[in-house]
N, C-alpha and C. Protein backbone atom coordinates (compact mmCIF):
# COMPACT_ATOMS: atom_id res chain seq x y z
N UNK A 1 158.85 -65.37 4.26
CA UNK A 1 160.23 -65.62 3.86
C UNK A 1 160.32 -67.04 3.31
N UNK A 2 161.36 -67.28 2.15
CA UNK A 2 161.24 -68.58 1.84
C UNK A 2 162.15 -69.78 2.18
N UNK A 3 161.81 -70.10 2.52
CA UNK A 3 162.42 -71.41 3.44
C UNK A 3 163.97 -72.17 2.35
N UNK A 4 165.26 -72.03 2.36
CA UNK A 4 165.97 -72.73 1.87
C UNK A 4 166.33 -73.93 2.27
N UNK A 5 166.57 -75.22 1.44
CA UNK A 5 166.67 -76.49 1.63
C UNK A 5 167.90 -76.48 1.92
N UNK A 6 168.53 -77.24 2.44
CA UNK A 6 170.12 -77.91 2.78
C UNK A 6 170.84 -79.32 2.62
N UNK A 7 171.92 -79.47 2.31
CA UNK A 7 172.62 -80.65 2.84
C UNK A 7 173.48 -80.21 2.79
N UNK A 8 174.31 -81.50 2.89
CA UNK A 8 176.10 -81.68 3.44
C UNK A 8 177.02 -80.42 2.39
N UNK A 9 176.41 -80.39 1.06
CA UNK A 9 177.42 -79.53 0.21
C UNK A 9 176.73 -78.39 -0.38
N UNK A 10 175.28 -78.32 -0.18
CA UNK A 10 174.76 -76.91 -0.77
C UNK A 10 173.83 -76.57 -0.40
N UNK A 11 172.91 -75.45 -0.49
CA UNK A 11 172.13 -74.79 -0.14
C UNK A 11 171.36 -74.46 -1.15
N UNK A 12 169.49 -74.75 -0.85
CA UNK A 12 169.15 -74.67 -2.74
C UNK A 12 167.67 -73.85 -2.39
N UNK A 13 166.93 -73.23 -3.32
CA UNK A 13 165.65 -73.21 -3.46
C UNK A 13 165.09 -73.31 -4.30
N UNK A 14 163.92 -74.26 -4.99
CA UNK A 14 163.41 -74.52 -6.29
C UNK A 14 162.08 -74.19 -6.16
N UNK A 15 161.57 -73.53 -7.52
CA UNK A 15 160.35 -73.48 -7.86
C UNK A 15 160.08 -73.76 -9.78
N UNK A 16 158.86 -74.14 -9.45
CA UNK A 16 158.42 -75.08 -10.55
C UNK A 16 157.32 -74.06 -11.25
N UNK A 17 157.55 -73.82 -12.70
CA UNK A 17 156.52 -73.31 -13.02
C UNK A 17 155.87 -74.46 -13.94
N UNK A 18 154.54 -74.74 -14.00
CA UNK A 18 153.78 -75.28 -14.50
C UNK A 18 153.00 -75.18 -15.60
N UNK A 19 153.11 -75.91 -16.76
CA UNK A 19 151.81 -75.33 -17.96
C UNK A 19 151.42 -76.55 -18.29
N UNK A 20 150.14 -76.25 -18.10
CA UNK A 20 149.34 -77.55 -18.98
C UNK A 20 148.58 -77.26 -19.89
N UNK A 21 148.72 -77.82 -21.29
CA UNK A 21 148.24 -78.09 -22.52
C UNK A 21 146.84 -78.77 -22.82
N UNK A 22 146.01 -78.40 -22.70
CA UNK A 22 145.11 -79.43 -23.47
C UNK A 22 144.96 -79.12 -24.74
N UNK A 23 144.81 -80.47 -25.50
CA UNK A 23 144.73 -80.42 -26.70
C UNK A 23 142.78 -80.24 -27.26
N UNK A 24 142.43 -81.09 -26.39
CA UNK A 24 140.81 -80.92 -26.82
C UNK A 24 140.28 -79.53 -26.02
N UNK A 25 140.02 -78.95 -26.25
CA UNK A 25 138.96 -77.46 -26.07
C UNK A 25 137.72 -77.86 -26.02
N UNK A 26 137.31 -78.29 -27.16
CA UNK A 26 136.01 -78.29 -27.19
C UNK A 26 134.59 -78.73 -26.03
N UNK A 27 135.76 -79.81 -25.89
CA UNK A 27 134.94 -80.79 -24.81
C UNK A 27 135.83 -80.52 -22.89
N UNK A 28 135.29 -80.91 -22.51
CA UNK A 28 135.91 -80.36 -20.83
C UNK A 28 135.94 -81.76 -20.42
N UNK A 29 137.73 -81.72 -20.25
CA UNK A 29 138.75 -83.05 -20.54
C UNK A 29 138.97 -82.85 -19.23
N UNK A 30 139.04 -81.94 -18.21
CA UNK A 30 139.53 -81.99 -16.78
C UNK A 30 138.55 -81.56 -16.26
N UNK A 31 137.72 -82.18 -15.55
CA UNK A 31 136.48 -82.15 -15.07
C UNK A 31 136.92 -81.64 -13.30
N UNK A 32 136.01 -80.65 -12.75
CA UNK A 32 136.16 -80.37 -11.51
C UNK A 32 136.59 -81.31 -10.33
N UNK A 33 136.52 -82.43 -10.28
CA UNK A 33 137.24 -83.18 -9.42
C UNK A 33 138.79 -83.40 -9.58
N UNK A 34 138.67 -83.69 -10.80
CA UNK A 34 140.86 -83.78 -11.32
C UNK A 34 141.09 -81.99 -10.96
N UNK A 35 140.43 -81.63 -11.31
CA UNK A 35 141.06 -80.30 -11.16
C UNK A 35 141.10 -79.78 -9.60
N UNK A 36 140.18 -80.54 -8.76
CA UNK A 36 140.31 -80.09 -7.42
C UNK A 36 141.45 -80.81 -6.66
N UNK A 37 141.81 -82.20 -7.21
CA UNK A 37 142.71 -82.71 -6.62
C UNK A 37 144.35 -82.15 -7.47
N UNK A 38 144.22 -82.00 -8.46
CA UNK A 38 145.49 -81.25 -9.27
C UNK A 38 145.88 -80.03 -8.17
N UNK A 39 144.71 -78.80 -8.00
CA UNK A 39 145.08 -78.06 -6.90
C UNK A 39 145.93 -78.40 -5.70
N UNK A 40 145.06 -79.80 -4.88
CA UNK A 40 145.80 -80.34 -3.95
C UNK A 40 146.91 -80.39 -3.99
N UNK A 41 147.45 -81.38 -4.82
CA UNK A 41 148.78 -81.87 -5.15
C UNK A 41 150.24 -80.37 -5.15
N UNK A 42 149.44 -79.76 -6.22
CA UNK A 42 150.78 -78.82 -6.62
C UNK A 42 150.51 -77.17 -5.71
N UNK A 43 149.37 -77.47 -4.57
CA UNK A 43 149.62 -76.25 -3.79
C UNK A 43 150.53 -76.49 -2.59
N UNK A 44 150.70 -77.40 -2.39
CA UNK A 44 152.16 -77.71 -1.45
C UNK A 44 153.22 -77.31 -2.04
């Protein structure tokens, strides 16, 4: 179940959808460490 936030005047729940763009393809611009800590960050 998903947990709703509160205060004094409302009641809310947000979710974030995310897209990230890279512009270079060719070359591998987010290397397995940014990408392991990117996980970190936005799986909370």
């Amino acid at each position: 179940m998903d947990k709703m936030d509160h205060n004094a005047h409302s009641v809310y729940l947000m979710y974030y959808h995310l897209i990230m763009v890279v512009k270079y393809s060719r070359r591998k611009v987010i290397d397995d460490p940014i990408s392991e800590r990117a996980k970190e960050i936005w799986e909370h």
